[in-house]
Backbone atoms as SQL, in Angstrom:
CREATE TABLE atoms (id INTEGER PRIMARY KEY, chain TEXT, resi INTEGER, resn TEXT, atom TEXT, x REAL, y REAL, z REAL);
INSERT INTO atoms VALUES
  (1, 'A', 1, 'MET', 'N', 63.743, 229.753, -157.901),
  (2, 'A', 1, 'MET', 'CA', 63.475, 229.466, -156.506),
  (3, 'A', 1, 'MET', 'C', 64.627, 230.006, -155.653),
  (4, 'A', 2, 'LYS', 'N', 64.332, 230.777, -154.633),
  (5, 'A', 2, 'LYS', 'CA', 65.342, 231.387, -153.788),
  (6, 'A', 2, 'LYS', 'C', 66.162, 230.334, -153.042),
  (7, 'A', 3, 'GLY', 'N', 67.478, 230.552, -153.017),
  (8, 'A', 3, 'GLY', 'CA', 68.349, 229.679, -152.244),
  (9, 'A', 3, 'GLY', 'C', 68.723, 228.374, -152.915),
  (10, 'A', 4, 'THR', 'N', 68.372, 228.209, -154.188),
  (11, 'A', 4, 'THR', 'CA', 68.706, 226.956, -154.854),
  (12, 'A', 4, 'THR', 'C', 69.813, 227.105, -155.883),
  (13, 'A', 5, 'ASN', 'N', 70.249, 228.329, -156.160),
  (14, 'A', 5, 'ASN', 'CA', 71.343, 228.529, -157.105),
  (15, 'A', 5, 'ASN', 'C', 72.648, 227.998, -156.531),
  (16, 'A', 6, 'LEU', 'N', 73.505, 227.543, -157.431),
  (17, 'A', 6, 'LEU', 'CA', 74.822, 227.058, -157.025),
  (18, 'A', 6, 'LEU', 'C', 75.853, 228.152, -157.187),
  (19, 'A', 7, 'GLY', 'N', 76.580, 228.449, -156.123),
  (20, 'A', 7, 'GLY', 'CA', 77.725, 229.331, -156.231),
  (21, 'A', 7, 'GLY', 'C', 78.898, 228.555, -156.818),
  (22, 'A', 8, 'GLU', 'N', 79.945, 229.269, -157.201),
  (23, 'A', 8, 'GLU', 'CA', 81.110, 228.634, -157.825),
  (24, 'A', 8, 'GLU', 'C', 81.731, 227.587, -156.910),
  (25, 'A', 9, 'PHE', 'N', 81.910, 227.912, -155.636),
  (26, 'A', 9, 'PHE', 'CA', 82.532, 226.970, -154.709),
  (27, 'A', 9, 'PHE', 'C', 81.616, 225.778, -154.442),
  (28, 'A', 10, 'GLU', 'N', 80.324, 226.043, -154.311),
  (29, 'A', 10, 'GLU', 'CA', 79.371, 224.951, -154.111),
  (30, 'A', 10, 'GLU', 'C', 79.370, 224.008, -155.312),
  (31, 'A', 11, 'GLU', 'N', 79.426, 224.573, -156.502),
  (32, 'A', 11, 'GLU', 'CA', 79.469, 223.740, -157.700),
  (33, 'A', 11, 'GLU', 'C', 80.719, 222.861, -157.692),
  (34, 'A', 12, 'LEU', 'N', 81.837, 223.440, -157.313),
  (35, 'A', 12, 'LEU', 'CA', 83.089, 222.692, -157.230),
  (36, 'A', 12, 'LEU', 'C', 82.988, 221.555, -156.211),
  (37, 'A', 13, 'ILE', 'N', 82.428, 221.839, -155.048),
  (38, 'A', 13, 'ILE', 'CA', 82.265, 220.816, -154.004),
  (39, 'A', 13, 'ILE', 'C', 81.337, 219.707, -154.486),
  (40, 'A', 14, 'LEU', 'N', 80.251, 220.072, -155.137),
  (41, 'A', 14, 'LEU', 'CA', 79.290, 219.089, -155.637),
  (42, 'A', 14, 'LEU', 'C', 79.923, 218.204, -156.708),
  (43, 'A', 15, 'LEU', 'N', 80.670, 218.810, -157.617),
  (44, 'A', 15, 'LEU', 'CA', 81.361, 218.036, -158.649),
  (45, 'A', 15, 'LEU', 'C', 82.364, 217.065, -158.032),
  (46, 'A', 16, 'VAL', 'N', 83.125, 217.530, -157.067),
  (47, 'A', 16, 'VAL', 'CA', 84.129, 216.675, -156.432),
  (48, 'A', 16, 'VAL', 'C', 83.465, 215.551, -155.646),
  (49, 'A', 17, 'ALA', 'N', 82.326, 215.813, -155.038),
  (50, 'A', 17, 'ALA', 'CA', 81.596, 214.741, -154.350),
  (51, 'A', 17, 'ALA', 'C', 81.251, 213.633, -155.340),
  (52, 'A', 18, 'GLY', 'N', 80.903, 214.007, -156.556),
  (53, 'A', 18, 'GLY', 'CA', 80.634, 213.022, -157.589),
  (54, 'A', 18, 'GLY', 'C', 81.894, 212.290, -158.025),
  (55, 'A', 19, 'VAL', 'N', 82.977, 213.022, -158.184),
  (56, 'A', 19, 'VAL', 'CA', 84.254, 212.418, -158.583),
  (57, 'A', 19, 'VAL', 'C', 84.703, 211.378, -157.564),
  (58, 'A', 20, 'LEU', 'N', 84.511, 211.675, -156.290),
  (59, 'A', 20, 'LEU', 'CA', 85.000, 210.793, -155.222),
  (60, 'A', 20, 'LEU', 'C', 84.025, 209.682, -154.830),
  (61, 'A', 21, 'TYR', 'N', 82.857, 209.647, -155.451),
  (62, 'A', 21, 'TYR', 'CA', 81.879, 208.608, -155.124),
  (63, 'A', 21, 'TYR', 'C', 82.537, 207.230, -155.172),
  (64, 'A', 22, 'PRO', 'N', 82.342, 206.370, -154.197),
  (65, 'A', 22, 'PRO', 'CA', 81.436, 206.439, -153.050),
  (66, 'A', 22, 'PRO', 'C', 82.134, 206.874, -151.761),
  (67, 'A', 23, 'ASP', 'N', 83.314, 207.461, -151.864),
  (68, 'A', 23, 'ASP', 'CA', 84.092, 207.793, -150.664),
  (69, 'A', 23, 'ASP', 'C', 84.285, 209.297, -150.508),
  (70, 'A', 24, 'ALA', 'N', 83.225, 210.065, -150.719),
  (71, 'A', 24, 'ALA', 'CA', 83.295, 211.516, -150.593),
  (72, 'A', 24, 'ALA', 'C', 82.935, 211.927, -149.169),
  (73, 'A', 25, 'TYR', 'N', 83.916, 212.397, -148.424),
  (74, 'A', 25, 'TYR', 'CA', 83.691, 212.936, -147.084),
  (75, 'A', 25, 'TYR', 'C', 84.527, 214.203, -146.958),
  (76, 'A', 26, 'GLY', 'N', 84.315, 214.964, -145.921),
  (77, 'A', 26, 'GLY', 'CA', 84.911, 216.289, -145.783),
  (78, 'A', 26, 'GLY', 'C', 86.375, 216.395, -146.161),
  (79, 'A', 27, 'LEU', 'N', 87.236, 215.605, -145.524),
  (80, 'A', 27, 'LEU', 'CA', 88.674, 215.718, -145.773),
  (81, 'A', 27, 'LEU', 'C', 89.066, 215.264, -147.172),
  (82, 'A', 28, 'SER', 'N', 88.426, 214.206, -147.673),
  (83, 'A', 28, 'SER', 'CA', 88.767, 213.748, -149.026),
  (84, 'A', 28, 'SER', 'C', 88.322, 214.779, -150.064),
  (85, 'A', 29, 'ILE', 'N', 87.191, 215.414, -149.817),
  (86, 'A', 29, 'ILE', 'CA', 86.714, 216.458, -150.727),
  (87, 'A', 29, 'ILE', 'C', 87.671, 217.640, -150.704),
  (88, 'A', 30, 'ARG', 'N', 88.085, 218.064, -149.523),
  (89, 'A', 30, 'ARG', 'CA', 89.036, 219.182, -149.403),
  (90, 'A', 30, 'ARG', 'C', 90.319, 218.881, -150.161),
  (91, 'A', 31, 'LYS', 'N', 90.862, 217.691, -149.956),
  (92, 'A', 31, 'LYS', 'CA', 92.117, 217.310, -150.618),
  (93, 'A', 31, 'LYS', 'C', 91.962, 217.335, -152.139),
  (94, 'A', 32, 'GLU', 'N', 90.870, 216.784, -152.630),
  (95, 'A', 32, 'GLU', 'CA', 90.644, 216.732, -154.078),
  (96, 'A', 32, 'GLU', 'C', 90.413, 218.122, -154.662),
  (97, 'A', 33, 'VAL', 'N', 89.678, 218.960, -153.957),
  (98, 'A', 33, 'VAL', 'CA', 89.456, 220.334, -154.423),
  (99, 'A', 33, 'VAL', 'C', 90.791, 221.066, -154.524),
  (100, 'A', 34, 'MET', 'N', 91.624, 220.924, -153.514),
  (101, 'A', 34, 'MET', 'CA', 92.924, 221.599, -153.525),
  (102, 'A', 34, 'MET', 'C', 93.803, 221.072, -154.663),
  (103, 'A', 35, 'GLN', 'N', 93.771, 219.783, -154.875),
  (104, 'A', 35, 'GLN', 'CA', 94.579, 219.179, -155.937),
  (105, 'A', 35, 'GLN', 'C', 94.083, 219.601, -157.320),
  (106, 'A', 36, 'GLN', 'N', 92.783, 219.538, -157.539),
  (107, 'A', 36, 'GLN', 'CA', 92.214, 219.848, -158.853),
  (108, 'A', 36, 'GLN', 'C', 92.250, 221.348, -159.177),
  (109, 'A', 37, 'SER', 'N', 92.017, 222.187, -158.166),
  (110, 'A', 37, 'SER', 'CA', 91.917, 223.630, -158.414),
  (111, 'A', 37, 'SER', 'C', 93.212, 224.378, -158.133),
  (112, 'A', 38, 'GLU', 'N', 94.166, 223.690, -157.504),
  (113, 'A', 38, 'GLU', 'CA', 95.442, 224.314, -157.134),
  (114, 'A', 38, 'GLU', 'C', 95.234, 225.573, -156.293),
  (115, 'A', 39, 'ARG', 'N', 94.315, 225.472, -155.347),
  (116, 'A', 39, 'ARG', 'CA', 94.103, 226.584, -154.429),
  (117, 'A', 39, 'ARG', 'C', 93.929, 226.041, -153.019),
  (118, 'A', 40, 'SER', 'N', 94.226, 226.875, -152.062),
  (119, 'A', 40, 'SER', 'CA', 94.106, 226.491, -150.659),
  (120, 'A', 40, 'SER', 'C', 92.645, 226.597, -150.231),
  (121, 'A', 41, 'VAL', 'N', 92.179, 225.583, -149.500),
  (122, 'A', 41, 'VAL', 'CA', 90.790, 225.556, -149.059),
  (123, 'A', 41, 'VAL', 'C', 90.745, 225.132, -147.598),
  (124, 'A', 42, 'ALA', 'N', 90.065, 225.900, -146.787),
  (125, 'A', 42, 'ALA', 'CA', 89.916, 225.575, -145.372),
  (126, 'A', 42, 'ALA', 'C', 88.861, 224.484, -145.204),
  (127, 'A', 43, 'ILE', 'N', 89.107, 223.581, -144.278),
  (128, 'A', 43, 'ILE', 'CA', 88.148, 222.497, -144.045),
  (129, 'A', 43, 'ILE', 'C', 86.798, 223.054, -143.586),
  (130, 'A', 44, 'GLY', 'N', 86.816, 224.155, -142.853),
  (131, 'A', 44, 'GLY', 'CA', 85.564, 224.783, -142.417),
  (132, 'A', 44, 'GLY', 'C', 84.723, 225.255, -143.588),
  (133, 'A', 45, 'ALA', 'N', 85.383, 225.765, -144.639),
  (134, 'A', 45, 'ALA', 'CA', 84.659, 226.205, -145.840),
  (135, 'A', 45, 'ALA', 'C', 84.021, 225.011, -146.540),
  (136, 'A', 46, 'VAL', 'N', 84.730, 223.880, -146.559),
  (137, 'A', 46, 'VAL', 'CA', 84.194, 222.666, -147.174),
  (138, 'A', 46, 'VAL', 'C', 82.973, 222.191, -146.398),
  (139, 'A', 47, 'HIS', 'N', 83.090, 222.120, -145.069),
  (140, 'A', 47, 'HIS', 'CA', 81.966, 221.663, -144.252),
  (141, 'A', 47, 'HIS', 'C', 80.763, 222.599, -144.387),
  (142, 'A', 48, 'ALA', 'N', 81.008, 223.908, -144.452),
  (143, 'A', 48, 'ALA', 'CA', 79.903, 224.863, -144.617),
  (144, 'A', 48, 'ALA', 'C', 79.213, 224.652, -145.961),
  (145, 'A', 49, 'ALA', 'N', 79.989, 224.458, -147.021),
  (146, 'A', 49, 'ALA', 'CA', 79.405, 224.223, -148.344),
  (147, 'A', 49, 'ALA', 'C', 78.637, 222.903, -148.373),
  (148, 'A', 50, 'LEU', 'N', 79.191, 221.861, -147.761),
  (149, 'A', 50, 'LEU', 'CA', 78.496, 220.574, -147.703),
  (150, 'A', 50, 'LEU', 'C', 77.152, 220.720, -146.991),
  (151, 'A', 51, 'SER', 'N', 77.142, 221.473, -145.912),
  (152, 'A', 51, 'SER', 'CA', 75.905, 221.702, -145.163),
  (153, 'A', 51, 'SER', 'C', 74.883, 222.456, -146.011),
  (154, 'A', 52, 'ARG', 'N', 75.329, 223.506, -146.706),
  (155, 'A', 52, 'ARG', 'CA', 74.413, 224.268, -147.578),
  (156, 'A', 52, 'ARG', 'C', 73.855, 223.372, -148.681),
  (157, 'A', 53, 'LEU', 'N', 74.722, 222.569, -149.284),
  (158, 'A', 53, 'LEU', 'CA', 74.292, 221.692, -150.373),
  (159, 'A', 53, 'LEU', 'C', 73.306, 220.634, -149.881),
  (160, 'A', 54, 'GLU', 'N', 73.530, 220.149, -148.677),
  (161, 'A', 54, 'GLU', 'CA', 72.592, 219.173, -148.110),
  (162, 'A', 54, 'GLU', 'C', 71.253, 219.851, -147.802),
  (163, 'A', 55, 'ASN', 'N', 71.300, 221.076, -147.276),
  (164, 'A', 55, 'ASN', 'CA', 70.065, 221.813, -146.984),
  (165, 'A', 55, 'ASN', 'C', 69.272, 222.127, -148.249),
  (166, 'A', 56, 'LYS', 'N', 69.958, 222.352, -149.362),
  (167, 'A', 56, 'LYS', 'CA', 69.305, 222.614, -150.641),
  (168, 'A', 56, 'LYS', 'C', 68.775, 221.332, -151.279),
  (169, 'A', 57, 'GLY', 'N', 69.161, 220.183, -150.731),
  (170, 'A', 57, 'GLY', 'CA', 68.716, 218.909, -151.278),
  (171, 'A', 57, 'GLY', 'C', 69.587, 218.379, -152.396),
  (172, 'A', 58, 'TYR', 'N', 70.775, 218.956, -152.589),
  (173, 'A', 58, 'TYR', 'CA', 71.668, 218.553, -153.671),
  (174, 'A', 58, 'TYR', 'C', 72.612, 217.425, -153.266),
  (175, 'A', 59, 'LEU', 'N', 72.782, 217.237, -151.975),
  (176, 'A', 59, 'LEU', 'CA', 73.582, 216.143, -151.431),
  (177, 'A', 59, 'LEU', 'C', 72.780, 215.461, -150.339),
  (178, 'A', 60, 'LYS', 'N', 73.059, 214.191, -150.141),
  (179, 'A', 60, 'LYS', 'CA', 72.559, 213.524, -148.941),
  (180, 'A', 60, 'LYS', 'C', 73.761, 212.834, -148.301),
  (181, 'A', 61, 'SER', 'N', 73.658, 212.579, -147.011),
  (182, 'A', 61, 'SER', 'CA', 74.789, 211.996, -146.300),
  (183, 'A', 61, 'SER', 'C', 74.346, 210.795, -145.481),
  (184, 'A', 62, 'HIS', 'N', 75.322, 209.979, -145.170),
  (185, 'A', 62, 'HIS', 'CA', 75.104, 208.871, -144.246),
  (186, 'A', 62, 'HIS', 'C', 76.433, 208.590, -143.545),
  (187, 'A', 63, 'LEU', 'N', 76.348, 207.972, -142.384),
  (188, 'A', 63, 'LEU', 'CA', 77.556, 207.662, -141.631),
  (189, 'A', 63, 'LEU', 'C', 78.064, 206.279, -142.009),
  (190, 'A', 64, 'ALA', 'N', 79.353, 206.208, -142.289),
  (191, 'A', 64, 'ALA', 'CA', 79.997, 204.927, -142.592),
  (192, 'A', 64, 'ALA', 'C', 80.319, 204.220, -141.277),
  (193, 'A', 65, 'ASP', 'N', 80.712, 202.977, -141.380),
  (194, 'A', 65, 'ASP', 'CA', 81.122, 202.225, -140.193),
  (195, 'A', 65, 'ASP', 'C', 82.367, 202.845, -139.570),
  (196, 'A', 66, 'ALA', 'N', 82.498, 202.705, -138.262),
  (197, 'A', 66, 'ALA', 'CA', 83.671, 203.203, -137.543),
  (198, 'A', 66, 'ALA', 'C', 84.885, 202.367, -137.921),
  (199, 'A', 67, 'THR', 'N', 86.057, 203.020, -137.925),
  (200, 'A', 67, 'THR', 'CA', 87.302, 202.310, -138.246),
  (201, 'A', 67, 'THR', 'C', 88.346, 202.590, -137.168),
  (202, 'A', 68, 'HIS', 'N', 89.305, 201.680, -137.056),
  (203, 'A', 68, 'HIS', 'CA', 90.407, 201.877, -136.108),
  (204, 'A', 68, 'HIS', 'C', 91.285, 203.048, -136.528),
  (205, 'A', 69, 'GLU', 'N', 91.440, 203.238, -137.844),
  (206, 'A', 69, 'GLU', 'CA', 92.283, 204.334, -138.345),
  (207, 'A', 69, 'GLU', 'C', 91.769, 205.690, -137.895),
  (208, 'A', 70, 'ARG', 'N', 90.489, 205.796, -137.681),
  (209, 'A', 70, 'ARG', 'CA', 89.882, 207.067, -137.269),
  (210, 'A', 70, 'ARG', 'C', 89.558, 207.079, -135.777),
  (211, 'A', 71, 'GLY', 'N', 90.165, 206.187, -135.034),
  (212, 'A', 71, 'GLY', 'CA', 89.932, 206.150, -133.594),
  (213, 'A', 71, 'GLY', 'C', 88.509, 205.794, -133.230),
  (214, 'A', 72, 'GLY', 'N', 87.884, 204.968, -134.054),
  (215, 'A', 72, 'GLY', 'CA', 86.510, 204.551, -133.785),
  (216, 'A', 72, 'GLY', 'C', 85.458, 205.517, -134.277),
  (217, 'A', 73, 'ARG', 'N', 85.892, 206.626, -134.879),
  (218, 'A', 73, 'ARG', 'CA', 84.921, 207.602, -135.407),
  (219, 'A', 73, 'ARG', 'C', 84.421, 207.162, -136.777),
  (220, 'A', 74, 'ARG', 'N', 83.243, 207.640, -137.120),
  (221, 'A', 74, 'ARG', 'CA', 82.625, 207.299, -138.399),
  (222, 'A', 74, 'ARG', 'C', 82.734, 208.480, -139.366),
  (223, 'A', 75, 'LYS', 'N', 82.963, 208.179, -140.630),
  (224, 'A', 75, 'LYS', 'CA', 82.985, 209.211, -141.663),
  (225, 'A', 75, 'LYS', 'C', 81.556, 209.539, -142.069),
  (226, 'A', 76, 'LYS', 'N', 81.333, 210.808, -142.357),
  (227, 'A', 76, 'LYS', 'CA', 80.058, 211.238, -142.928),
  (228, 'A', 76, 'LYS', 'C', 80.271, 211.304, -144.439),
  (229, 'A', 77, 'LEU', 'N', 79.674, 210.355, -145.146),
  (230, 'A', 77, 'LEU', 'CA', 79.829, 210.251, -146.593),
  (231, 'A', 77, 'LEU', 'C', 78.701, 210.980, -147.313),
  (232, 'A', 78, 'PHE', 'N', 79.035, 211.602, -148.441),
  (233, 'A', 78, 'PHE', 'CA', 78.081, 212.395, -149.202),
  (234, 'A', 78, 'PHE', 'C', 77.896, 211.830, -150.600),
  (235, 'A', 79, 'VAL', 'N', 76.653, 211.840, -151.072),
  (236, 'A', 79, 'VAL', 'CA', 76.334, 211.442, -152.446),
  (237, 'A', 79, 'VAL', 'C', 75.424, 212.498, -153.065),
  (238, 'A', 80, 'ILE', 'N', 75.553, 212.666, -154.370),
  (239, 'A', 80, 'ILE', 'CA', 74.738, 213.633, -155.098),
  (240, 'A', 80, 'ILE', 'C', 73.328, 213.084, -155.263),
  (241, 'A', 81, 'THR', 'N', 72.348, 213.934, -155.052),
  (242, 'A', 81, 'THR', 'CA', 70.943, 213.560, -155.263),
  (243, 'A', 81, 'THR', 'C', 70.550, 213.865, -156.714),
  (244, 'A', 82, 'SER', 'N', 69.371, 213.447, -157.097),
  (245, 'A', 82, 'SER', 'CA', 68.884, 213.766, -158.447),
  (246, 'A', 82, 'SER', 'C', 68.715, 215.283, -158.611),
  (247, 'A', 83, 'ALA', 'N', 68.321, 215.970, -157.548),
  (248, 'A', 83, 'ALA', 'CA', 68.212, 217.437, -157.607),
  (249, 'A', 83, 'ALA', 'C', 69.594, 218.063, -157.788),
  (250, 'A', 84, 'GLY', 'N', 70.596, 217.497, -157.160),
  (251, 'A', 84, 'GLY', 'CA', 71.966, 217.977, -157.325),
  (252, 'A', 84, 'GLY', 'C', 72.459, 217.788, -158.745),
  (253, 'A', 85, 'LYS', 'N', 72.136, 216.646, -159.328),
  (254, 'A', 85, 'LYS', 'CA', 72.514, 216.391, -160.721),
  (255, 'A', 85, 'LYS', 'C', 71.837, 217.402, -161.640),
  (256, 'A', 86, 'ARG', 'N', 70.558, 217.667, -161.412),
  (257, 'A', 86, 'ARG', 'CA', 69.836, 218.649, -162.236),
  (258, 'A', 86, 'ARG', 'C', 70.448, 220.045, -162.103),
  (259, 'A', 87, 'ALA', 'N', 70.842, 220.427, -160.886),
  (260, 'A', 87, 'ALA', 'CA', 71.460, 221.743, -160.667),
  (261, 'A', 87, 'ALA', 'C', 72.790, 221.844, -161.412),
  (262, 'A', 88, 'LEU', 'N', 73.581, 220.772, -161.368),
  (263, 'A', 88, 'LEU', 'CA', 74.852, 220.762, -162.099),
  (264, 'A', 88, 'LEU', 'C', 74.620, 220.834, -163.604),
  (265, 'A', 89, 'GLU', 'N', 73.647, 220.098, -164.088),
  (266, 'A', 89, 'GLU', 'CA', 73.333, 220.124, -165.523),
  (267, 'A', 89, 'GLU', 'C', 72.874, 221.510, -165.955),
  (268, 'A', 90, 'LYS', 'N', 72.046, 222.149, -165.126),
  (269, 'A', 90, 'LYS', 'CA', 71.565, 223.501, -165.435),
  (270, 'A', 90, 'LYS', 'C', 72.747, 224.464, -165.544),
  (271, 'A', 91, 'ASN', 'N', 73.688, 224.378, -164.595),
  (272, 'A', 91, 'ASN', 'CA', 74.869, 225.243, -164.633),
  (273, 'A', 91, 'ASN', 'C', 75.709, 224.976, -165.883),
  (274, 'A', 92, 'ARG', 'N', 75.883, 223.697, -166.218),
  (275, 'A', 92, 'ARG', 'CA', 76.692, 223.347, -167.387),
  (276, 'A', 92, 'ARG', 'C', 76.039, 223.876, -168.666),
  (277, 'A', 93, 'ILE', 'N', 74.740, 223.722, -168.797),
  (278, 'A', 93, 'ILE', 'CA', 74.039, 224.205, -169.981),
  (279, 'A', 93, 'ILE', 'C', 74.182, 225.717, -170.118),
  (280, 'A', 94, 'LEU', 'N', 74.000, 226.429, -169.003),
  (281, 'A', 94, 'LEU', 'CA', 74.138, 227.888, -169.031),
  (282, 'A', 94, 'LEU', 'C', 75.550, 228.297, -169.426),
  (283, 'A', 95, 'ARG', 'N', 76.542, 227.680, -168.800),
  (284, 'A', 95, 'ARG', 'CA', 77.937, 228.035, -169.128),
  (285, 'A', 95, 'ARG', 'C', 78.257, 227.740, -170.579),
  (286, 'A', 96, 'ASN', 'N', 77.846, 226.582, -171.079),
  (287, 'A', 96, 'ASN', 'CA', 78.124, 226.231, -172.471),
  (288, 'A', 96, 'ASN', 'C', 77.442, 227.202, -173.432),
  (289, 'A', 97, 'ALA', 'N', 76.204, 227.578, -173.117),
  (290, 'A', 97, 'ALA', 'CA', 75.486, 228.530, -173.969),
  (291, 'A', 97, 'ALA', 'C', 76.212, 229.873, -174.005),
  (292, 'A', 98, 'LEU', 'N', 76.691, 230.326, -172.859),
  (293, 'A', 98, 'LEU', 'CA', 77.414, 231.595, -172.813),
  (294, 'A', 98, 'LEU', 'C', 78.744, 231.506, -173.561),
  (295, 'A', 99, 'TRP', 'N', 79.478, 230.425, -173.362),
  (296, 'A', 99, 'TRP', 'CA', 80.738, 230.221, -174.086),
  (297, 'A', 99, 'TRP', 'C', 80.494, 230.269, -175.596),
  (298, 'A', 100, 'ASN', 'N', 79.446, 229.613, -176.037),
  (299, 'A', 100, 'ASN', 'CA', 79.158, 229.544, -177.470),
  (300, 'A', 100, 'ASN', 'C', 78.744, 230.891, -178.060),
  (301, 'A', 101, 'GLN', 'N', 78.328, 231.838, -177.224),
  (302, 'A', 101, 'GLN', 'CA', 77.910, 233.152, -177.706),
  (303, 'A', 101, 'GLN', 'C', 79.063, 234.146, -177.814),
  (304, 'A', 102, 'ILE', 'N', 80.211, 233.818, -177.271),
  (305, 'A', 102, 'ILE', 'CA', 81.345, 234.743, -177.321),
  (306, 'A', 102, 'ILE', 'C', 81.921, 234.741, -178.733),
  (307, 'A', 103, 'PRO', 'N', 81.931, 235.900, -179.395),
  (308, 'A', 103, 'PRO', 'CA', 82.501, 235.934, -180.745),
  (309, 'A', 103, 'PRO', 'C', 84.016, 235.740, -180.690),
  (310, 'A', 104, 'GLU', 'N', 84.552, 235.099, -181.692),
  (311, 'A', 104, 'GLU', 'CA', 85.987, 234.793, -181.733),
  (312, 'A', 104, 'GLU', 'C', 86.842, 236.043, -181.556),
  (313, 'A', 105, 'ILE', 'N', 86.378, 237.143, -182.115),
  (314, 'A', 105, 'ILE', 'CA', 87.149, 238.381, -182.040),
  (315, 'A', 105, 'ILE', 'C', 87.290, 238.894, -180.606),
  (316, 'A', 106, 'ALA', 'N', 86.345, 238.519, -179.746),
  (317, 'A', 106, 'ALA', 'CA', 86.392, 238.970, -178.357),
  (318, 'A', 106, 'ALA', 'C', 87.608, 238.419, -177.622),
  (319, 'A', 107, 'TRP', 'N', 88.149, 237.311, -178.107),
  (320, 'A', 107, 'TRP', 'CA', 89.299, 236.693, -177.443),
  (321, 'A', 107, 'TRP', 'C', 90.602, 237.444, -177.729),
  (322, 'A', 108, 'THR', 'N', 90.633, 238.271, -178.739),
  (323, 'A', 108, 'THR', 'CA', 91.876, 238.957, -179.078),
  (324, 'A', 108, 'THR', 'C', 92.150, 240.114, -178.133),
  (325, 'A', 109, 'GLY', 'N', 91.097, 240.839, -177.761),
  (326, 'A', 109, 'GLY', 'CA', 91.283, 241.982, -176.871),
  (327, 'A', 109, 'GLY', 'C', 91.974, 243.146, -177.546),
  (328, 'A', 110, 'LEU', 'N', 92.346, 242.988, -178.809),
  (329, 'A', 110, 'LEU', 'CA', 93.119, 244.021, -179.519),
  (330, 'A', 110, 'LEU', 'C', 92.255, 244.950, -180.326),
  (331, 'A', 111, 'THR', 'N', 91.012, 244.606, -180.544),
  (332, 'A', 111, 'THR', 'CA', 90.174, 245.412, -181.417),
  (333, 'A', 111, 'THR', 'C', 89.454, 246.525, -180.659),
  (334, 'A', 112, 'TYR', 'N', 89.468, 246.497, -179.359),
  (335, 'A', 112, 'TYR', 'CA', 88.755, 247.509, -178.582),
  (336, 'A', 112, 'TYR', 'C', 89.763, 248.482, -177.997),
  (337, 'A', 113, 'GLY', 'N', 89.736, 249.705, -178.442),
  (338, 'A', 113, 'GLY', 'CA', 90.592, 250.735, -177.878),
  (339, 'A', 113, 'GLY', 'C', 92.058, 250.613, -178.293),
  (340, 'A', 114, 'GLY', 'N', 92.373, 249.673, -179.154),
  (341, 'A', 114, 'GLY', 'CA', 93.748, 249.562, -179.650),
  (342, 'A', 114, 'GLY', 'C', 94.758, 249.110, -178.631),
  (343, 'A', 115, 'LYS', 'N', 94.315, 248.533, -177.521),
  (344, 'A', 115, 'LYS', 'CA', 95.273, 248.107, -176.485),
  (345, 'A', 115, 'LYS', 'C', 95.518, 246.627, -176.526);
């Protein structure tokens, strides 16, 4: 089905949303992605991925209660849907199958061309 595949960054965002359940929102997801992946991530990229994932039906969101710490603003919290879980499982199965097909000799890199 067109538009339902998970890109690498989307998969990472979806996984982190699960890790942070029930408190997965834009900034917490960004912080966790940066910590876990040791790479810099723009908040705009996180919000764009969250929007794509919600449009694909892999995440759903709801607004939390307003807090004084946020100046009365409400957090938009994200949770993985059953379709999101299936997409993650499909990716994991594919990756595991590919990993299992790599012959041990391929890891040496020394048998091809003598380099």
